[in-house]
C-alpha positions in Angstrom: -15.7 -15.4 -20.3 -17.6 -17.9 -18.3 -17.2 -21.3 -16.8 -18.6 -22.8 -20.0 -15.6 -21.4 -21.9 -13.1 -22.6 -19.2 -14.8 -26.1 -19.5 -14.3 -25.9 -23.4 -10.7 -25.1 -23.0 -10.1 -27.8 -20.5 -11.9 -30.2 -22.7 -9.8 -29.2 -25.8 -6.7 -29.7 -23.6 -7.7 -33.0 -22.4 -8.3 -34.2 -26.0 -4.7 -33.1 -27.0 -3.2 -34.9 -23.9 -5.2 -38.1 -24.5 -4.2 -38.1 -28.1 -0.6 -37.5 -27.3 -0.7 -40.5 -24.8 -2.2 -42.7 -27.4 0.2 -41.7 -30.2 3.1 -42.3 -27.9 1.8 -46.0 -27.3 0.4 -45.4 -23.8 -3.0 -47.0 -24.4 -3.3 -50.5 -22.7 -0.1 -50.1 -20.7 -0.9 -51.3 -17.1 0.3 -49.2 -14.2 0.7 -45.9 -16.1 -1.6 -42.9 -16.1 -1.3 -39.2 -17.3 -2.7 -36.9 -14.6 -3.6 -33.3 -14.6 -2.7 -31.2 -11.4 -3.1 -27.8 -10.2 -5.4 -25.4 -12.0 -5.6 -27.8 -15.0 -6.6 -30.6 -12.6 -9.3 -28.3 -11.3 -10.5 -27.5 -14.9 -9.5 -23.7 -14.5 -7.6 -23.1 -17.6 -7.3 -19.4 -18.4 -6.8 -18.3 -22.0 -3.0 -18.4 -21.6 -2.6 -21.0 -18.8 0.0 -23.7 -19.2 -0.9 -27.5 -18.9 0.5 -29.0 -15.6 0.6 -32.8 -16.1 2.5 -35.7 -14.4 3.1 -39.1 -16.0 2.6 -41.3 -12.9 3.7 -45.0 -13.0 4.0 -48.0 -10.6 7.7 -48.6 -9.7 7.8 -51.7 -11.7 6.5 -50.2 -15.0 8.8 -49.5 -17.9 7.9 -45.9 -19.1 11.1 -45.0 -20.8 9.8 -45.0 -24.5 6.6 -43.6 -23.5 8.2 -40.7 -21.6 10.4 -39.9 -24.6 7.6 -39.6 -27.1 4.7 -38.4 -25.1 5.5 -34.5 -24.9 6.4 -34.1 -28.7 3.0 -33.8 -29.9 2.0 -31.3 -27.3 5.1 -29.2 -28.1 4.1 -29.4 -31.8 0.7 -28.1 -31.0 2.5 -25.2 -29.3 1.1 -26.0 -25.9 2.8 -24.3 -22.8 3.6 -27.4 -20.9 4.8 -28.1 -17.4 5.4 -31.7 -17.2 7.2 -34.4 -15.1 7.5 -38.1 -14.9 7.3 -39.8 -11.5 6.8 -43.2 -9.9 3.8 -43.4 -7.7 5.7 -43.8 -4.4 7.9 -40.7 -5.4 4.9 -38.6 -6.0 3.3 -39.3 -2.6 6.6 -38.9 -0.9 7.0 -35.5 -2.6 3.6 -34.5 -1.5 4.4 -35.5 2.1 7.6 -33.4 2.1 6.2 -30.3 0.5 2.9 -28.8 1.1 3.1 -26.7 -2.1 3.4 -30.1 -4.1 0.5 -31.6 -2.0 -1.7 -28.5 -2.8 -1.3 -29.3 -6.6 -1.8 -33.2 -6.1 -5.0 -32.6 -4.1 -6.7 -31.6 -7.3 -5.2 -34.5 -9.4 -7.5 -35.5 -12.2 -7.2 -38.5 -14.5 -6.5 -37.9 -18.2 -5.5 -41.1 -19.8 -4.0 -44.5 -19.1 -4.6 -46.9 -16.1 -7.4 -45.3 -14.0 -6.4 -47.3 -11.0 -3.0 -45.5 -10.7 -4.7 -42.1 -10.8 -7.2 -43.3 -8.2 -4.4 -44.7 -6.0 -2.6 -41.4 -6.3 -5.6 -39.3 -5.4 -6.5 -41.6 -2.4 -3.0 -41.8 -1.1 -2.4 -38.1 -1.3 -5.6 -37.1 0.3 -5.2 -39.7 3.1 -1.7 -38.4 3.9 -3.0 -34.9 3.8 -5.7 -35.6 6.4 -3.4 -37.9 8.5 -0.4 -35.4 8.6 -2.8 -32.2 8.8 -1.5 -30.9 12.2 2.2 -31.1 11.0 1.3 -29.7 7.5 -0.8 -26.8 8.5 1.8 -24.7 10.2 4.0 -24.9 7.2 1.2 -24.0 5.0 0.3 -21.0 7.3 3.9 -19.8 7.1 3.8 -19.9 3.2 0.5 -18.0 3.3 1.9 -15.3 5.6 5.0 -14.9 3.6 3.1 -14.4 0.4 0.8 -12.0 1.9 3.7 -9.9 3.2 5.3 -9.9 -0.2 2.3 -9.4 -2.6 -0.3 -7.6 -0.4 -4.2 -7.9 -0.4 -6.3 -8.2 -3.6 -8.9 -5.9 -2.0 -6.4 -3.0 -1.3 -3.2 -3.4 -3.3 -2.7 -0.6 -6.0 -1.6 -3.4 -8.4 -3.7 -6.3 -7.4 -2.5 -9.8 -8.4 -5.5 -12.0 -9.0 -3.7 -15.2 -8.1 -1.0 -14.5 -5.6 -2.6 -11.6 -3.6 -4.2 -12.4 -0.2 -7.8 -12.9 -1.1 -6.9 -14.1 -4.5 -7.1 -17.4 -6.4 -4.2 -19.0 -4.5 -6.0 -18.4 -1.1 -9.2 -20.0 -2.5 -7.2 -23.0 -3.4 -5.6 -23.0 0.2 -9.2 -22.7 1.7 -10.2 -25.8 -0.1 -7.1 -27.6 1.0 -8.0 -26.8 4.6 -11.4 -28.1 4.2 -9.9 -31.3 2.8 -8.1 -31.9 6.2 -11.6 -32.5 7.7 -10.5 -30.4 10.7 -12.3 -27.0 9.7 -15.0 -26.0 7.4 -15.6 -22.9 5.2 -18.9 -21.5 3.8 -18.5 -23.5 0.6 -21.1 -21.7 -1.4 -19.7 -18.2 -0.6 -16.2 -19.3 -1.5 -17.1 -20.9 -4.6 -19.1 -17.8 -5.8 -16.1 -15.7 -5.2 -13.5 -18.1 -6.9 -15.7 -18.5 -9.9 -16.1 -14.7 -10.3 -12.3 -14.2 -9.9 -11.6 -16.8 -12.6 -14.0 -14.9 -14.9 -12.0 -11.7 -14.4 -8.6 -13.5 -15.0 -10.2 -14.8 -18.2 -11.0 -11.2 -19.4 -7.6 -10.0 -18.3 -5.6 -12.6 -20.2 -7.8 -12.4 -23.2 -7.3 -8.6 -23.4 -3.5 -8.7 -22.5 -2.8 -11.5 -25.0 -0.5 -13.3 -22.5 -0.3 -15.2 -19.3 -0.8 -12.5 -16.5 -2.5 -12.1 -13.2 -1.6 -8.6 -12.4 -4.0 -5.8 -13.0 -2.2 -2.6 -14.1 -4.0 0.8 -14.2 -4.5 0.8 -18.0 -6.4 -2.6 -17.9 -9.4 -1.6 -15.6 -11.3 -0.1 -18.7 -10.9 -3.4 -20.5 -11.9 -5.3 -17.5 -15.0 -3.1 -17.2 -16.0 -3.7 -20.8 -15.1 -7.5 -20.8 -17.4 -8.0 -17.6 -20.2 -5.9 -18.9 -19.7 -3.3 -16.1 -20.4 0.5 -16.3 -16.8 1.8 -15.9 -13.3 1.3 -14.4 -14.6 2.4 -10.9 -17.2 -0.4 -11.0 -14.7 -3.0 -12.2 -12.4 -2.1 -9.2 -15.3 -2.4 -6.9 -16.2 -5.8 -8.2 -12.7 -7.2 -8.1 -11.9 -5.6 -4.6 -15.3 -6.9 -3.2 -14.4 -10.4 -4.1 -11.0 -10.1 -2.7 -12.2 -8.7 0.6 -14.8 -11.5 1.0 -12.1 -14.1 0.2 -9.6 -12.5 2.6 -12.3 -12.4 5.4 -13.2 -16.1 4.9 -9.4 -17.0 5.0 -8.8 -15.0 8.1 -11.7 -16.7 10.0 -10.7 -20.0 8.9 -7.1 -19.7 9.8 -8.2 -18.2 13.2 -10.0 -21.5 13.8 -7.1 -23.6 12.5 -4.8 -21.8 15.0 -7.3 -22.8 17.9 -7.1 -26.2 16.7 -3.3 -26.4 16.7 -3.0 -24.6 20.1 -2.0 -27.0 23.0 -5.1 -28.0 25.1 -4.9 -26.7 28.7 -3.7 -29.3 31.2 -6.6 -31.0 32.7 -9.1 -30.3 30.0 -11.3 -33.1 29.4 -14.0 -31.8 26.9 -13.5 -30.6 23.4 -16.6 -28.5 23.6 -15.9 -24.8 23.6 -16.7 -23.1 27.2 -18.0 -19.7 27.6 -15.7 -17.4 29.5 -17.3 -14.1 30.5 -14.9 -11.1 29.8 -17.2 -8.0 29.7 -20.9 -7.2 30.1 -22.7 -9.3 27.6 -19.5 -10.5 25.9 -17.7 -13.9 26.4 -14.9 -16.0 24.9 -15.6 -19.3 23.2 -13.1 -21.4 21.2 -10.7 -18.3 20.9 -13.4 -16.1 19.5 -15.4 -13.2 20.8 -19.2 -14.1 21.1 -22.3 -13.0 23.1 -22.6 -14.1 26.6 -25.7 -16.3 27.7 -28.6 -13.9 28.4 -27.0 -10.9 26.3 -29.7 -8.9 24.7 -28.5 -6.6 21.9 -31.9 -5.0 21.6 -31.5 -3.6 25.1 -27.8 -2.8 25.0 -27.0 -0.3 22.1 -23.1 -0.4 23.0 -22.9 -4.2 23.0 -21.5 -4.2 19.5 -18.7 -1.7 20.3 -17.9 -3.6 23.6 -17.6 -6.9 21.7 -15.4 -5.3 19.1 -13.1 -3.5 21.6 -12.6 -6.8 23.6 -11.7 -8.7 20.4 -9.2 -6.2 19.1 -7.6 -5.6 22.3 -7.2 -9.3 22.8 -6.1 -9.8 19.3 -9.0 -12.4 18.8 -11.5 -12.9 16.1 -14.8 -11.3 16.6 -17.2 -14.2 15.6 -18.8 -13.3 12.2 -22.2 -14.9 13.4 -22.1 -12.7 16.4 -21.2 -9.5 14.5 -24.0 -10.2 12.0 -26.5 -10.9 14.8 -25.5 -7.5 16.5 -25.8 -5.8 13.0 -29.4 -7.1 12.6 -30.7 -6.8 16.2 -28.8 -4.2 18.2 -30.7 -1.2 19.5 -29.5 1.9 17.6 -27.0 4.2 19.2 -28.5 7.3 20.6 -27.7 10.7 19.1 -25.4 11.8 20.7 -23.6 8.7 21.8 -23.2 8.0 25.5 -19.8 8.3 26.9 -19.4 4.5 27.1 -19.8 4.0 23.4 -17.3 6.9 22.6 -14.7 5.3 25.1 -15.3 1.9 23.5 -14.7 3.2 20.0 -11.5 4.9 21.1 -10.4 1.6 22.7 -11.1 -0.2 19.6 -9.1 2.3 17.4 -6.3 2.2 19.9 -5.8 -1.6 19.8 -3.1 -1.7 17.1 -2.8 -4.5 14.8 -5.8 -6.1 16.4 -8.0 -3.6 14.9 -7.6 -4.8 11.3 -9.4 -8.2 11.4 -12.2 -6.9 13.8 -12.8 -3.9 11.6 -12.9 -6.3 8.5 -15.4 -8.4 10.2 -17.6 -5.5 11.2 -17.5 -4.2 7.6 -18.1 -7.7 6.1 -21.2 -8.4 8.2 -22.8 -4.9 7.9 -22.2 -4.1 11.5 -20.1 -1.1 10.7 -23.1 0.7 9.1 -24.6 1.0 12.7 -21.5 2.7 14.1 -20.2 4.8 10.9 -22.5 4.9 8.0 -20.1 7.4 6.4 -17.8 4.5 5.9 -19.5 3.7 2.6 -18.2 6.9 1.1 -14.6 5.5 1.1 -15.2 1.8 1.1 -12.8 0.0 -1.4 -12.3 3.4 -3.0 -8.8 3.5 -5.0 -6.5 6.2 -4.4 -5.8 8.6 -7.1 -2.2 8.8 -6.2 0.2 6.0 -7.1 2.3 6.7 -3.9 -0.6 5.0 -1.8 -0.2 1.2 -1.4 -3.7 0.7 -0.2 -7.3 1.7 -1.0 -8.5 4.7 1.0 -10.5 2.5 3.5 -7.7 0.3 4.3 -5.3 3.3 4.4 -7.5 4.8 7.0 -7.5 1.7 9.2 -3.7 1.5 8.9 -3.5 5.2 9.9 -5.4 4.3 13.1 -3.0 1.4 13.7 0.0 3.8 13.3 -1.6 6.4 15.4 -2.1 4.0 18.2 1.7 3.5 18.5 2.1 7.4 18.9 -0.6 8.2 21.4 1.7 8.9 24.3 3.0 11.9 22.4 -0.2 13.7 22.6 -2.6 14.9 25.3 -5.8 13.8 23.7 -5.3 10.4 22.2 -9.1 10.1 21.7 -9.1 13.1 19.2 -5.9 11.8 17.5 -7.6 8.5 16.8 -10.9 9.8 15.8 -9.2 12.3 13.5 -7.1 9.2 12.0 -10.3 7.5 11.3 -12.0 10.5 9.6 -9.0 12.2 7.9 -9.8 10.9 4.4 -13.6 10.7 4.7 -14.0 13.4 2.1 -12.3 11.5 -0.7 -14.2 10.3 -3.8 -15.6 13.6 -4.9 -14.4 16.4 -7.0 -13.8 18.8 -4.1 -10.5 18.8 -2.2 -11.0 15.9 0.1 -9.6 18.0 3.3 -12.4 20.5 2.5 -15.0 18.1 1.7 -14.0 15.9 4.8 -14.2 18.8 7.4 -18.0 19.1 7.7 -18.5 15.4 7.6 -15.9 14.9 10.4 -17.8 17.7 12.5 -21.0 15.9 12.1 -19.5 12.6 12.9 -17.8 14.0 16.1 -20.8 15.6 17.2 -23.0 12.4 16.9 -20.3 10.7 18.9 -20.9 13.1 21.7 -17.7 15.1 21.7 -17.9 18.5 23.3 -18.2 21.4 20.8 -14.4 22.5 21.3 -13.5 18.9 20.6 -15.7 18.8 17.6 -13.8 21.7 16.2 -10.4 20.1 16.9 -11.3 17.0 15.1 -12.7 18.9 12.1 -9.8 21.1 11.9 -7.3 18.1 12.1 -9.2 16.6 9.0 -9.1 20.1 7.3 -5.5 20.6 7.9 -4.0 17.0 8.0 -1.8 17.8 5.0 -0.6 21.1 6.1 2.8 20.1 7.8 3.7 17.6 5.3 3.0 19.9 2.2 4.5 23.0 3.8 7.7 21.3 5.1 8.5 19.7 1.8 7.6 22.7 -0.5 8.5 25.9 1.5 11.6 27.5 3.0 11.5 26.8 6.7 13.7 29.7 7.4 11.3 32.1 5.8 9.2 33.7 8.7 6.2 33.7 6.4 6.3 29.8 6.3 6.2 29.4 10.1 3.5 32.2 10.4 1.2 30.4 7.8 1.3 27.3 10.0 0.6 29.3 13.3 -2.2 31.3 11.7 -3.9 27.9 10.8 -3.1 25.9 13.9 -4.6 27.6 17.1 -2.8 26.2 19.9 0.0 23.8 21.0 -2.3 20.9 21.7 -3.7 21.0 18.2 -0.2 21.3 16.8 0.9 18.2 18.7 -2.1 16.3 17.4 -1.4 17.4 13.8 2.3 16.6 14.0 1.4 12.9 15.1 -1.4 12.6 12.6 0.9 13.7 9.8 3.4 10.9 10.7 0.6 8.2 11.1 -0.9 9.2 7.8 2.4 9.1 6.1 3.7 5.9 7.5 0.2 4.2 6.6 0.7 5.6 2.9 4.0 3.9 2.1 7.7 4.0 3.0 8.4 6.6 0.5 6.0 9.0 2.2 7.9 9.0 5.5 11.6 9.0 4.8 14.1 10.3 7.3 14.4 13.4 5.2 10.7 14.0 5.2 10.5 13.4 8.9 13.2 15.8 9.7 11.5 18.6 7.7 8.2 18.0 9.4 9.9 18.0 12.9 11.9 21.1 12.2 8.6 22.9 11.0 6.6 21.7 14.0 9.4 22.7 16.4 9.6 26.2 14.9 5.8 26.6 14.9 5.7 25.4 18.5 8.4 28.0 19.3 6.3 30.7 17.5 3.2 29.7 19.6 5.2 30.0 22.7 7.0 33.1 21.9 5.5 36.6 22.7 4.6 38.8 19.8 7.8 40.3 18.2 10.2 37.9 19.7 10.1 35.4 16.8 13.5 35.5 15.0 15.8 33.5 12.6 18.2 30.9 13.6 21.8 31.9 13.6 23.5 30.9 10.3 26.4 28.4 10.6 29.8 29.9 10.6 31.9 30.2 7.4 34.8 27.9 6.6 38.2 29.0 8.2 39.7 29.3 4.7 37.6 31.0 2.1 37.8 30.2 -1.6 39.4 32.7 -4.0 38.1 33.9 -7.3 35.7 31.5 -8.9 36.8 28.6 -6.6 34.4 27.0 -4.1 34.8 25.2 -0.8 32.7 22.0 -0.8 31.7 19.9 2.3 29.6 16.9 2.4 27.9 15.1 5.1 26.3 11.6 4.6 22.8 11.1 5.7 20.6 8.0 6.2 19.0 8.3 2.9 21.2 10.8 1.0 23.9 13.4 1.5 24.1 17.0 2.6 26.4 19.1 0.4 27.5 22.7 1.3 29.1 25.0 -1.2 30.8 28.2 -0.1 32.0 30.6 -2.8 32.0 34.3 -3.9 28.5 35.6 -4.4 27.2 35.9 -7.8 24.2 35.4 -9.9 24.1 32.0 -11.5 25.9 30.1 -8.7 23.0 28.2 -7.7 22.5 27.0 -11.3 26.1 25.9 -11.6 25.8 23.9 -8.4 22.5 22.4 -9.4 24.1 21.5 -12.7 27.0 19.9 -11.0 24.7 17.7 -8.9 22.8 16.8 -12.0 25.9 15.7 -13.8 26.6 13.5 -10.7 23.1 12.0 -11.0 22.3 13.2 -7.5 18.6 14.1 -7.0 18.0 17.5 -5.3 15.4 17.6 -2.6 16.0 20.8 -1.1 18.5 23.8 -1.4 18.9 26.9 0.7 21.3 29.9 0.2 22.4 33.0 2.1 25.2 35.4 1.9 27.7 36.7 4.7 29.9 39.7 3.7 29.7 38.9 0.0 30.4 35.1 0.5 27.5 32.9 -0.8 26.8 29.6 1.2 24.3 27.0 -0.2 23.0 23.8 1.5 21.9 21.0 -0.6 20.0 17.9 0.4 20.4 15.1 -2.1 19.2 11.6 -2.5 21.2 8.5 -3.3 24.6 7.8 -2.1 27.3 9.8 -0.4 29.2 12.3 -2.6 33.0 12.9 -2.4 33.6 16.7 -1.7 36.7 16.5 -4.0 34.7 15.2 -6.8 31.9 17.7 -6.4 34.5 20.6 -6.2 36.3 19.3 -9.4 33.1 18.8 -11.5 31.8 22.4 -10.1 34.9 23.9 -11.5 34.4 22.2 -14.9 30.8 23.7 -15.1 32.0 27.2 -14.0 34.8 27.0 -16.6 32.3 25.8 -19.3 34.3 22.6 -20.0 31.3 20.5 -18.7 27.6 21.3 -19.7 25.0 19.9 -17.6 22.3 20.8 -20.2 23.6 17.9 -22.3 23.0 15.5 -19.4 19.8 16.5 -17.7 16.4 14.8 -18.4 12.8 15.9 -17.6 9.7 14.0 -18.2 8.4 14.2 -21.9 5.5 11.6 -22.1 2.7 13.3 -20.3 1.2 16.6 -19.3 3.3 19.7 -20.0 5.0 21.5 -17.0 3.2 24.4 -15.1 4.8 27.3 -13.3 2.7 29.4 -10.9 3.5 32.4 -8.8 2.5 32.0 -5.3 1.6 35.4 -4.2 1.9 36.1 -0.5 4.0 33.1 0.3 6.9 35.2 1.4 7.6 38.8 2.6 11.0 39.2 0.9 11.0 36.6 -2.1 8.8 35.7 -4.9 7.7 32.1 -4.7 7.5 30.0 -8.0 5.9 26.6 -7.9 6.9 24.1 -10.8 4.9 21.1 -11.4 6.4 18.6 -13.8 6.7 14.8 -14.3 10.4 14.2 -13.3 12.6 15.7 -10.8 16.0 15.0 -12.4 17.5 18.2 -13.8 14.5 20.5 -13.0 16.3 22.5 -10.3 19.3 23.2 -12.7 17.1 24.2 -15.6 15.0 26.5 -13.5 18.0 28.0 -11.7 19.8 28.6 -15.0 16.6 30.2 -16.6 16.3 32.6 -13.6 20.1 33.3 -13.6 19.8 34.3 -17.3 17.2 37.0 -16.1 19.8 38.2 -13.5 17.6 36.8 -10.7 18.9 34.9 -7.5 17.4 31.7 -6.0 17.4 31.8 -2.4 16.1 28.4 -1.8 14.5 25.4 -3.6 12.3 22.6 -2.3 11.5 19.4 -4.2 8.8 16.9 -3.4 7.0 14.1 -5.3 3.2 13.6 -5.1 2.6 10.2 -6.9 4.1 10.5 -10.4 4.2 14.5 -10.1 7.3 16.4 -8.9 6.5 19.7 -7.3 9.5 22.0 -7.0 9.3 25.4 -5.2 11.8 28.3 -5.7 12.1 31.3 -3.6 13.5 34.0 -6.1 14.9 37.5 -5.4 16.3 40.4 -7.3 20.0 40.6 -6.3 20.1 42.7 -3.1 16.5 43.9 -3.5 14.0 41.2 -2.3 10.9 40.0 -4.1 9.9 40.6 -7.9 7.4 43.0 -9.4 4.3 41.3 -10.8 5.7 41.8 -14.3 9.1 40.3 -13.4 7.4 37.4 -11.7 5.3 36.5 -14.7 8.3 36.8 -16.9 10.4 34.6 -14.6 7.5 32.0 -14.6 7.4 32.1 -18.3 11.2 31.6 -18.7 11.3 28.6 -16.4 8.4 27.0 -18.2 10.1 27.5 -21.6 13.3 26.1 -20.3 11.4 23.0 -19.1 9.4 22.6 -22.3 12.4 22.8 -24.5 14.4 20.1 -22.5 11.2 18.0 -22.6 11.1 18.3 -26.4 14.9 17.7 -26.7 14.5 14.6 -24.4 11.6 13.2 -26.5 
């Protein structure tokens, strides 16, 4: 798909519109014109674009009959049409009142009729746009910001939208509208190159999808690669995201300059020429941007680039792209190891919060980042394999630094935290576990930066273990001594534990809201607190927490006492009943019937009485309803197996025995597509083998659920290897049968 094909589509659409105008009797009518606006006005029709047209007329012209007849031939031709009829004064007034209307009309193009009407329309709209620019631009800026918050960035979004995403076709249109104000300029050749290539990609996308769409879903990357003549899906993603990043950068730079134009001039200012204000050695401010001071010599000052970047980020200002590009070309190379000033400036840059993002983007776009962190190319615009991530790997890393900057007062070494946040995903992109692959890379970078050997080991260890707390907290029993001992064995001291806890939070917050719910936060906090207590305790003094007291009135027979407690994002359910094999399966089945997703469960016995705590998602559960439904399940009048659902459209479930994960139980790890009903099916299969489930822990990694069960022989502890293998097989069979039935 090329500009030539878009021109052919536009020419064919023009022919249809002119023919319809002529057939309706429009030829020769004075004061009436048919005008194309928006993308059609720009001649950018995609394979499934609609035609956006306006019948414009002088106020005195009678267009009633023409307006009634004009659209029928186009509808008969099965054209997707967005049409309106407006008097010329109405059109120009609408453009003055609504910047969205003005954006479409700035690209108005004559199709048929009185050319003087089209000329007056275009002239009036553009003249008003320039005249009212200082009033219109804040409105346009607000629209751009709202769209950015709603849709995300083309360069980094998991499901990029070619039109609406920041850095997409809509932003290219806005940039051209900013140029039309005559207040600012944009590198036109660069913008046009990006815009035309994005149009090519949209053409391929719509041709393959067979409909009007601008959103690239995962299954379409292969078709895009083939249609664009690229090697594979990865190359297609790189192409699209490079274009989005470049357009985003042009947009941010331009809007930064618009902000300076709109800012009130200081009282007493007489000259519009930007003045240099020295703010650091070799660094100055000019027109709201960070530039080089007079006499600054990058060839003699190796840390000048980092100094300029840190100043810009801390002051939330734009690092002037020409300045960054010059520094990239002519800066003296940083010595190996870095001097202390360079290391401190990098930490200041990473600690600057939201000011980091545009500055880092400028460093990346101008090539200046290669002088500071050549390893960045490993993850630049790299998509995440997991759907839970909302950004590409490189943007996620920057967002992790932003999140970490908000938490630095919780750690004794903010510098190590921020550098670890910058490097924690540097191992992604290969076949090896990224934590393992990233550890030696992080060690090499930290060494080059001049950190002491002990600090290098800490940074490398944080990168190697940055998933430890989150994965352990959500998939292991926190009351099992082995769980805490596992963490303590891998985390050498309290300072590292503090750093790891904060890095875990920053990483999760930067991933997505679903990655740091209040439930996950509570689990990580509990695990970190217990590991901290274990590190502080003398050997042999680590013990269990005291179990909560039993209810004052204990249930009789097969009855159960049910208590519920609402949580911010779910509900805690406590069930107390006479101890028996299969009780966990009955409670899990009851919750499945109530459509309550189980996130974690823990059980213990006190003098023959079984108590189980369940963390569920969704809304609050009425204890009376839970008790009534549990009674029905126990009596057999309600069968949860008829209502549960597990995934059936992908890979089969796997069940693994995790040897050594507990001293007094056998740990089964279940991986499957869907969480609903899995806990019930597993517990029921284990109960059929006369096995008890001490606890269950549910988490989701992208589209995959990971459920972990601590299983015991009643009153005897862990299973033999043979029994463990049989239990794993029984759970797998139960899930496979349910999956087959669901299909």
